[in-house]
XYZ file of C-alpha atoms in Angstrom:
515
model
C -8.261 -27.183 -26.854
C -5.796 -30.000 -27.455
C -3.442 -27.745 -29.450
C -3.714 -24.912 -26.902
C -2.866 -27.276 -24.059
C 0.080 -28.770 -25.947
C 1.452 -25.314 -26.659
C 1.128 -24.169 -23.047
C 2.615 -27.339 -21.577
C 5.673 -26.925 -23.768
C 6.256 -23.370 -22.600
C 9.635 -22.468 -21.134
C 10.628 -19.283 -19.324
C 9.235 -16.721 -19.150
C 5.773 -18.184 -18.536
C 3.290 -17.723 -21.358
C -0.402 -16.884 -21.102
C -2.971 -17.978 -23.685
C -5.097 -15.483 -25.584
C -8.188 -14.198 -23.786
C -10.465 -16.395 -25.899
C -8.350 -19.516 -25.388
C -8.102 -18.785 -21.664
C -11.892 -18.504 -21.409
C -12.416 -21.779 -23.282
C -9.739 -23.615 -21.315
C -11.093 -22.203 -18.076
C -14.551 -23.564 -18.832
C -13.133 -26.976 -19.733
C -11.034 -27.250 -16.569
C -13.919 -26.020 -14.454
C -16.229 -28.719 -15.830
C -13.707 -31.556 -15.628
C -12.261 -30.722 -12.210
C -15.408 -29.565 -10.422
C -14.225 -26.066 -9.605
C -14.388 -22.529 -10.934
C -11.184 -21.570 -12.752
C -10.140 -17.930 -13.061
C -9.272 -17.651 -16.783
C -6.729 -14.861 -16.398
C -4.678 -16.999 -14.022
C -4.011 -19.710 -16.621
C -0.344 -19.751 -17.556
C 2.021 -22.163 -19.254
C 5.140 -22.958 -17.242
C 8.051 -25.415 -17.707
C 6.234 -28.244 -15.892
C 2.766 -27.731 -17.347
C -0.203 -25.422 -17.003
C -0.854 -23.581 -13.740
C -4.071 -21.861 -12.703
C -6.128 -20.658 -9.753
C -9.595 -21.994 -9.053
C -12.210 -21.985 -6.335
C -14.517 -24.488 -4.739
C -17.174 -22.585 -2.898
C -15.350 -19.914 -0.919
C -12.017 -21.808 -0.796
C -9.411 -21.152 -3.481
C -6.998 -23.728 -4.819
C -3.841 -23.838 -6.902
C -4.038 -26.165 -9.884
C -1.641 -27.759 -12.337
C -2.089 -29.805 -15.505
C 0.592 -31.816 -17.288
C 2.303 -35.164 -17.506
C 3.594 -34.688 -13.945
C 1.918 -31.454 -12.857
C 3.266 -29.117 -10.175
C 6.191 -31.319 -9.035
C 6.965 -30.914 -5.354
C 3.530 -29.507 -4.505
C 1.407 -31.638 -2.207
C -2.095 -31.981 -3.607
C -4.829 -34.207 -4.943
C -4.298 -35.753 -8.385
C -6.736 -37.078 -10.957
C -6.648 -38.199 -14.571
C -7.662 -35.719 -17.256
C -8.402 -36.662 -20.876
C -8.790 -33.860 -23.408
C -9.547 -35.071 -26.944
C -7.365 -38.123 -26.422
C -4.590 -36.157 -24.749
C -3.995 -38.004 -21.480
C -2.814 -35.755 -18.651
C -2.784 -35.480 -14.893
C -4.353 -32.649 -12.920
C -3.351 -31.641 -9.415
C -5.060 -29.250 -7.004
C -3.776 -27.965 -3.671
C -4.961 -25.362 -1.171
C -4.101 -21.751 -1.970
C -2.330 -21.353 1.359
C 1.117 -20.315 2.553
C 2.808 -23.512 1.365
C 1.162 -23.171 -2.016
C 2.270 -19.553 -2.212
C 5.900 -20.517 -1.514
C 5.792 -23.177 -4.231
C 4.140 -20.859 -6.744
C 6.665 -18.073 -6.272
C 9.441 -20.507 -7.105
C 7.570 -21.655 -10.217
C 6.602 -18.156 -11.387
C 9.262 -15.615 -10.381
C 7.141 -12.648 -11.496
C 4.984 -13.288 -8.423
C 7.806 -12.034 -6.212
C 7.494 -8.416 -5.071
C 10.143 -6.196 -6.649
C 11.431 -2.611 -6.390
C 9.649 -0.075 -8.592
C 12.194 2.735 -8.466
C 11.193 6.245 -9.513
C 8.159 5.295 -11.601
C 4.915 7.038 -10.688
C 3.327 4.657 -8.240
C 0.424 3.865 -5.953
C 0.162 1.703 -2.862
C -3.040 -0.270 -2.338
C -3.505 -1.186 1.298
C -5.876 -4.115 1.770
C -6.928 -4.819 5.338
C -9.127 -7.793 4.417
C -6.838 -9.443 1.870
C -9.624 -9.590 -0.729
C -9.205 -6.411 -2.782
C -6.171 -7.036 -5.019
C -8.221 -8.165 -8.028
C -10.061 -4.843 -8.006
C -6.815 -2.924 -7.601
C -5.320 -4.700 -10.602
C -8.318 -4.147 -12.838
C -8.106 -0.434 -12.116
C -4.334 0.012 -12.387
C -4.316 -1.793 -15.754
C -6.038 1.254 -17.240
C -3.471 3.792 -16.083
C 0.270 4.419 -16.148
C 0.892 3.714 -12.493
C 3.365 1.234 -10.978
C 1.507 -0.715 -8.271
C 2.274 -1.789 -4.737
C -0.332 -4.478 -4.093
C 0.800 -5.493 -0.598
C 0.937 -2.591 1.824
C 0.389 -2.808 5.557
C 1.814 -1.272 8.702
C 2.659 -3.004 11.953
C -0.315 -1.230 13.547
C -2.666 -2.522 10.853
C -1.320 -6.060 11.178
C -1.823 -5.977 14.934
C -5.416 -4.828 14.538
C -6.306 -7.313 11.805
C -4.387 -10.262 13.275
C -2.330 -10.775 10.106
C 1.392 -11.355 9.677
C 3.585 -9.610 7.079
C 3.773 -12.861 5.105
C -0.007 -13.352 5.135
C -0.488 -9.860 3.721
C 2.086 -10.566 1.016
C 0.537 -13.951 0.185
C -2.980 -12.514 -0.092
C -1.743 -9.912 -2.561
C 0.223 -12.509 -4.521
C -2.830 -14.738 -4.952
C -4.676 -11.737 -6.354
C -1.793 -11.036 -8.739
C -1.902 -14.648 -9.918
C -5.698 -14.671 -10.197
C -5.765 -11.614 -12.453
C -2.768 -12.595 -14.574
C -0.650 -9.559 -13.680
C 2.871 -10.166 -15.004
C 4.531 -6.731 -14.692
C 6.532 -5.700 -11.633
C 4.662 -4.993 -8.425
C 5.796 -4.012 -4.957
C 5.154 -4.797 -1.305
C 5.392 -1.945 1.226
C 6.303 -2.457 4.875
C 4.557 0.709 5.961
C 5.287 3.019 8.912
C 8.205 1.038 10.301
C 9.354 2.355 13.657
C 11.942 -0.227 14.754
C 14.790 -2.191 13.225
C 13.197 -5.439 14.439
C 10.012 -4.719 12.507
C 12.008 -3.899 9.383
C 13.855 -7.208 9.676
C 10.575 -9.115 9.940
C 9.170 -7.573 6.765
C 12.456 -8.102 4.934
C 12.400 -11.781 5.869
C 8.839 -12.037 4.538
C 9.887 -10.805 1.080
C 8.911 -7.137 0.995
C 10.460 -4.806 -1.560
C 9.560 -1.340 -0.207
C 10.267 -0.053 3.298
C 8.703 3.091 4.763
C 10.434 4.309 7.900
C 8.362 6.410 10.276
C 10.775 8.154 12.677
C 8.010 10.238 14.260
C 8.907 9.127 17.769
C 12.344 10.707 17.276
C 11.036 14.102 16.124
C 11.277 17.012 18.571
C 8.073 18.860 17.743
C 8.862 21.614 20.247
C 12.062 22.690 18.489
C 10.347 25.105 16.147
C 9.188 27.368 18.978
C 11.948 26.620 21.499
C 13.669 29.464 23.319
C 17.332 30.090 22.411
C 18.430 28.315 25.590
C 16.169 25.314 24.941
C 17.318 25.186 21.320
C 20.956 25.169 22.398
C 20.279 22.261 24.768
C 18.451 20.333 22.062
C 21.326 20.807 19.628
C 23.880 19.768 22.207
C 21.955 16.556 22.814
C 21.822 15.463 19.174
C 23.658 12.222 18.248
C 26.334 14.027 16.274
C 28.534 10.943 16.064
C 25.740 9.000 14.349
C 25.095 11.963 12.090
C 28.806 11.973 11.262
C 29.097 15.739 11.444
C 29.166 18.620 13.917
C 27.074 21.716 14.474
C 29.673 23.860 12.753
C 29.936 21.382 9.900
C 26.180 21.504 9.417
C 26.188 25.306 9.374
C 29.003 25.387 6.830
C 27.173 22.997 4.498
C 23.744 24.616 4.483
C 23.919 28.176 5.791
C 24.931 31.393 4.104
C 25.481 30.255 0.545
C 22.545 30.185 -1.905
C 20.961 26.776 -2.545
C 19.893 26.141 -6.142
C 16.332 24.789 -6.353
C 15.990 25.174 -10.085
C 13.717 28.137 -10.734
C 14.639 29.790 -7.447
C 17.616 30.102 -5.140
C 17.156 29.856 -1.398
C 19.466 31.239 1.251
C 18.769 29.694 4.639
C 19.465 31.546 7.850
C 21.488 29.638 10.462
C 18.550 29.613 12.886
C 16.304 27.920 10.313
C 18.737 25.061 9.801
C 19.559 24.707 13.494
C 15.889 24.485 14.388
C 15.381 21.941 11.593
C 18.303 19.908 12.953
C 16.974 20.097 16.511
C 13.572 18.901 15.286
C 14.667 16.185 12.874
C 18.264 15.284 13.771
C 17.361 12.237 15.829
C 14.823 11.209 13.180
C 17.507 11.337 10.497
C 19.881 9.284 12.652
C 17.177 6.674 13.249
C 16.336 6.558 9.543
C 19.983 6.029 8.599
C 20.348 3.304 11.224
C 17.323 1.427 9.871
C 18.411 1.879 6.247
C 21.884 0.507 6.911
C 20.451 -2.487 8.705
C 18.201 -3.173 5.722
C 21.246 -3.143 3.448
C 22.643 -5.943 5.601
C 19.544 -8.117 5.947
C 18.443 -7.795 2.311
C 21.682 -9.516 1.307
C 22.158 -7.695 -1.982
C 18.478 -7.721 -2.985
C 17.347 -4.346 -4.246
C 14.643 -2.457 -2.398
C 12.822 0.859 -2.377
C 13.128 3.086 0.689
C 10.901 5.890 1.886
C 11.068 8.289 4.826
C 7.799 9.562 6.251
C 7.381 12.568 8.542
C 3.738 13.169 7.674
C 2.437 12.584 11.203
C 4.378 15.386 12.904
C 2.564 18.189 14.720
C 3.188 20.914 12.135
C 3.723 21.115 8.362
C 7.216 20.434 7.078
C 8.881 23.726 6.167
C 11.118 24.172 3.146
C 14.156 24.471 5.431
C 13.210 21.249 7.241
C 12.782 19.386 3.963
C 16.156 20.671 2.745
C 17.792 19.603 5.993
C 16.331 16.091 5.824
C 17.164 15.563 2.151
C 20.669 16.975 2.340
C 21.512 14.882 5.409
C 20.162 11.670 3.911
C 22.169 12.290 0.752
C 25.333 13.134 2.707
C 24.940 9.917 4.714
C 24.596 7.841 1.515
C 20.978 6.840 1.944
C 19.325 5.889 -1.336
C 15.625 6.660 -1.171
C 12.833 6.794 -3.757
C 10.225 8.851 -1.918
C 9.661 11.141 1.024
C 6.396 12.043 2.734
C 6.457 15.513 4.288
C 3.672 16.839 6.465
C 1.795 19.024 3.995
C -0.254 22.116 4.710
C -3.937 21.515 5.344
C -5.262 18.259 6.734
C -5.028 14.741 5.322
C -7.621 12.844 7.349
C -8.479 9.204 6.791
C -10.781 8.236 3.946
C -12.022 11.751 3.086
C -10.974 14.574 0.792
C -8.369 17.211 1.628
C -9.375 19.757 4.266
C -7.806 23.184 3.893
C -6.870 25.902 1.432
C -5.925 24.354 -1.918
C -4.031 27.459 -3.010
C -1.836 27.240 0.092
C -1.325 23.532 -0.538
C -0.294 24.174 -4.131
C 2.251 26.824 -3.132
C 3.719 24.567 -0.444
C 3.749 21.488 -2.685
C 5.551 23.438 -5.415
C 8.326 24.205 -2.932
C 8.578 20.560 -1.915
C 8.816 19.447 -5.549
C 11.667 21.911 -6.092
C 13.582 20.427 -3.146
C 12.888 16.884 -4.372
C 14.304 17.724 -7.799
C 17.366 19.472 -6.377
C 18.274 16.826 -3.809
C 16.998 13.755 -5.605
C 15.336 13.044 -7.801
C 12.808 11.288 -5.584
C 9.052 11.083 -5.393
C 6.807 13.029 -3.039
C 4.565 10.613 -1.206
C 0.931 11.363 -0.409
C 0.218 9.517 2.839
C -3.358 9.120 4.022
C -3.834 9.642 0.321
C -7.145 7.837 -0.058
C -9.962 9.936 -1.498
C -7.954 13.182 -1.749
C -9.528 13.888 -5.118
C -9.000 17.666 -5.007
C -5.243 17.223 -4.433
C -4.378 14.685 -7.141
C -4.448 17.040 -10.151
C -2.188 19.507 -8.319
C 0.300 16.791 -7.367
C 0.296 15.367 -10.898
C 0.808 18.767 -12.519
C 3.647 19.859 -10.218
C 5.460 16.575 -9.549
C 4.746 14.763 -12.805
C 5.824 11.154 -12.474
C 7.677 11.857 -9.226
C 4.691 11.124 -7.016
C 3.632 8.158 -4.902
C 0.037 7.732 -3.721
C -0.461 5.739 -0.539
C -3.938 4.420 0.240
C -5.036 2.106 3.014
C -8.489 1.907 4.566
C -10.459 2.995 1.533
C -10.582 -0.583 0.187
C -12.127 -1.666 3.493
C -14.671 1.134 3.183
C -15.558 -0.098 -0.292
C -16.085 -3.554 1.196
C -18.658 -1.988 3.507
C -20.220 -0.195 0.531
C -20.693 -3.579 -1.141
C -21.957 -5.055 2.127
C -24.639 -2.367 2.418
C -26.236 -3.916 -0.673
C -25.389 -7.557 0.028
C -26.455 -7.698 3.684
C -28.139 -4.490 4.879
C -28.814 -5.848 8.370
C -25.148 -6.711 8.902
C -24.085 -3.305 7.590
C -26.428 -1.556 10.034
C -25.073 -3.633 12.917
C -21.454 -2.846 11.990
C -22.178 0.868 11.754
C -23.895 0.901 15.148
C -20.944 -0.935 16.681
C -18.467 1.412 14.989
C -20.231 4.408 16.504
C -19.785 2.845 19.954
C -16.102 2.091 19.358
C -15.147 5.375 17.690
C -14.306 7.390 20.837
C -11.703 4.740 21.747
C -10.395 3.737 18.325
C -9.881 7.279 17.067
C -7.089 7.905 19.596
C -4.285 6.902 17.212
C -5.661 8.752 14.174
C -5.964 12.359 13.023
C -9.724 12.491 12.382
C -12.502 14.957 13.124
C -15.728 13.036 12.471
C -18.490 13.328 15.067
C -20.691 10.338 15.852
C -23.641 12.626 16.470
C -23.513 13.705 12.837
C -23.568 10.189 11.356
C -26.926 9.728 9.596
C -29.325 7.345 11.311
C -29.074 4.095 9.355
C -31.918 2.431 11.265
C -34.492 4.617 9.580
C -33.045 4.431 6.079
C -34.380 2.197 3.344
C -32.054 -0.598 2.303
C -31.369 0.856 -1.138
C -30.033 4.074 0.386
C -27.545 2.526 2.819
C -24.624 2.424 0.365
C -24.820 6.212 0.070
C -23.705 6.450 3.701
C -20.240 5.573 2.434
C -20.107 9.024 0.843
C -20.863 10.769 4.135
C -17.812 12.385 5.784
C -18.692 11.374 9.339
C -19.815 7.828 8.533
C -16.668 7.176 6.459
C -14.261 8.240 9.175
C -16.136 6.441 11.940
C -16.103 3.220 9.918
C -12.512 3.744 8.765
C -10.793 3.934 12.143
C -12.854 1.164 13.769
C -11.843 -1.507 11.261
C -9.795 -3.476 13.806
C -12.609 -3.646 16.320
C -15.057 -4.806 13.642
C -12.763 -7.435 12.140
C -11.919 -8.890 15.544
C -15.513 -9.092 16.743
C -16.933 -12.608 16.300
C -20.363 -11.218 15.459
C -19.027 -9.523 12.336
C -15.820 -11.161 11.124
C -17.103 -14.384 9.579
C -20.328 -12.924 8.133
C -18.418 -10.022 6.573
C -15.821 -12.259 4.930
C -18.479 -14.778 3.851
C -20.572 -12.096 2.154
C -17.580 -10.690 0.267
C -16.249 -14.083 -0.804
C -19.653 -15.276 -1.987
C -19.997 -12.094 -3.991
C -16.378 -11.678 -5.022
C -17.107 -10.184 -8.422
C -19.364 -7.480 -7.001
C -16.748 -6.445 -4.450
C -14.022 -6.496 -7.118
C -16.046 -4.197 -9.372
C -16.784 -1.864 -6.470
C -13.066 -1.545 -5.669
C -12.182 -1.144 -9.340
C -14.632 1.719 -9.819
C -13.436 3.477 -6.670
C -9.784 3.373 -7.708
C -10.628 4.459 -11.229
C -11.769 7.705 -9.584
C -8.375 7.990 -7.894
C -5.988 7.070 -10.675
C -7.573 8.891 -13.603
C -6.904 12.214 -11.829
C -3.155 11.609 -12.177
C -3.488 11.610 -15.967
C -2.437 9.070 -18.542
């Protein structure tokens, strides 16, 4: 161990990790000498010594070993002698201050843009799932976004953008992930919210301009359509109605294998529906350019929560306007045909979805390239092979509550009584909590957990109605004092079991996108 330690302490930039065998041996030694449990994959040699993550009980700590370990980090120091090699060891809480220090010491722990690489976002409402996400994504060619949360999710879980980012970063450090990874400020609706996530260090920004979409435009009478067009913010759009018609109407548009000729009414209705949304998106994008101060970032526009599927003409309008207004974006989330409900598989006609998705991929190639984003993408196993075949690498999968559902799957085995109590409470809360989600589960069709044997409870997490009821009530459960601490305690005490549960669940997702 003496030679391994000497080699790691002398490491410069970039940081160097020991071999798996040396990491395991060094982890055991540090665990014994320092009275904690060291995560072997976290061990890394840096300019000022060895850094690692450990745990004492359920609390995690940042550690350093060297002549003067972790300079500038407040912590507890002790002497450490390894085969006559006299060192100092320092440990400090794995909290926000520790996270700030560690990011400065190990720059790869900063979230970064991922560009056009095939990617997946791993929402984590509890802040405990990143290790499982990493173990899964290591097996597949998929660029990861390990921190992903919306303002709505943060409000319901009581977390700040920085806390979400820090939780993901600690997981990245724990598992020894050194490749690029992203952080997604999801479903941003206001400039102020975008600024807050930018200040926290996010690298990916998803604008949700749904409040600016005129869902009635598609069926509006000619008079109502004329009024809607007249009221558009043409100055912000930097064009006129006639200019729009000249750019997109009449002439054939080349979409690769096919050419499309759009009628004026199609484009005008698309503009009436999405014109204000485009203006809002451009406004938010330009503000991000200012506040990011030259730092690169990924940008996505999402219109997946509109009342009707995004037509080909609407997609063309959005993409052409964003390009004309010099917005640089990596992905777009249309509203697809069929139904993308939370935490369950696709509902609808797969043949219709495939035909529609093929059209969207053609637009994305012609006006991009950019990725097509699958929002509410958790557990859409029947859709993934279609998306992978048609879009190739130009696809982004966005998941959120499914990691929370896998926490409840683990809990069903770890603490059956607590799981039953949470499910009963979720059934009570569902009529209220479902209001802001597109879900169709019925509480009356949730199997009766009270009469089930303990070994069968985990199977409830494969039931359509139980999954959706538990999915949308996460905020109520997490904020209830009867459940919050016991849930977190059970998962932290059994961290490895939860990590393996998450890993297996995401293996099912990612393998369907191919190698």
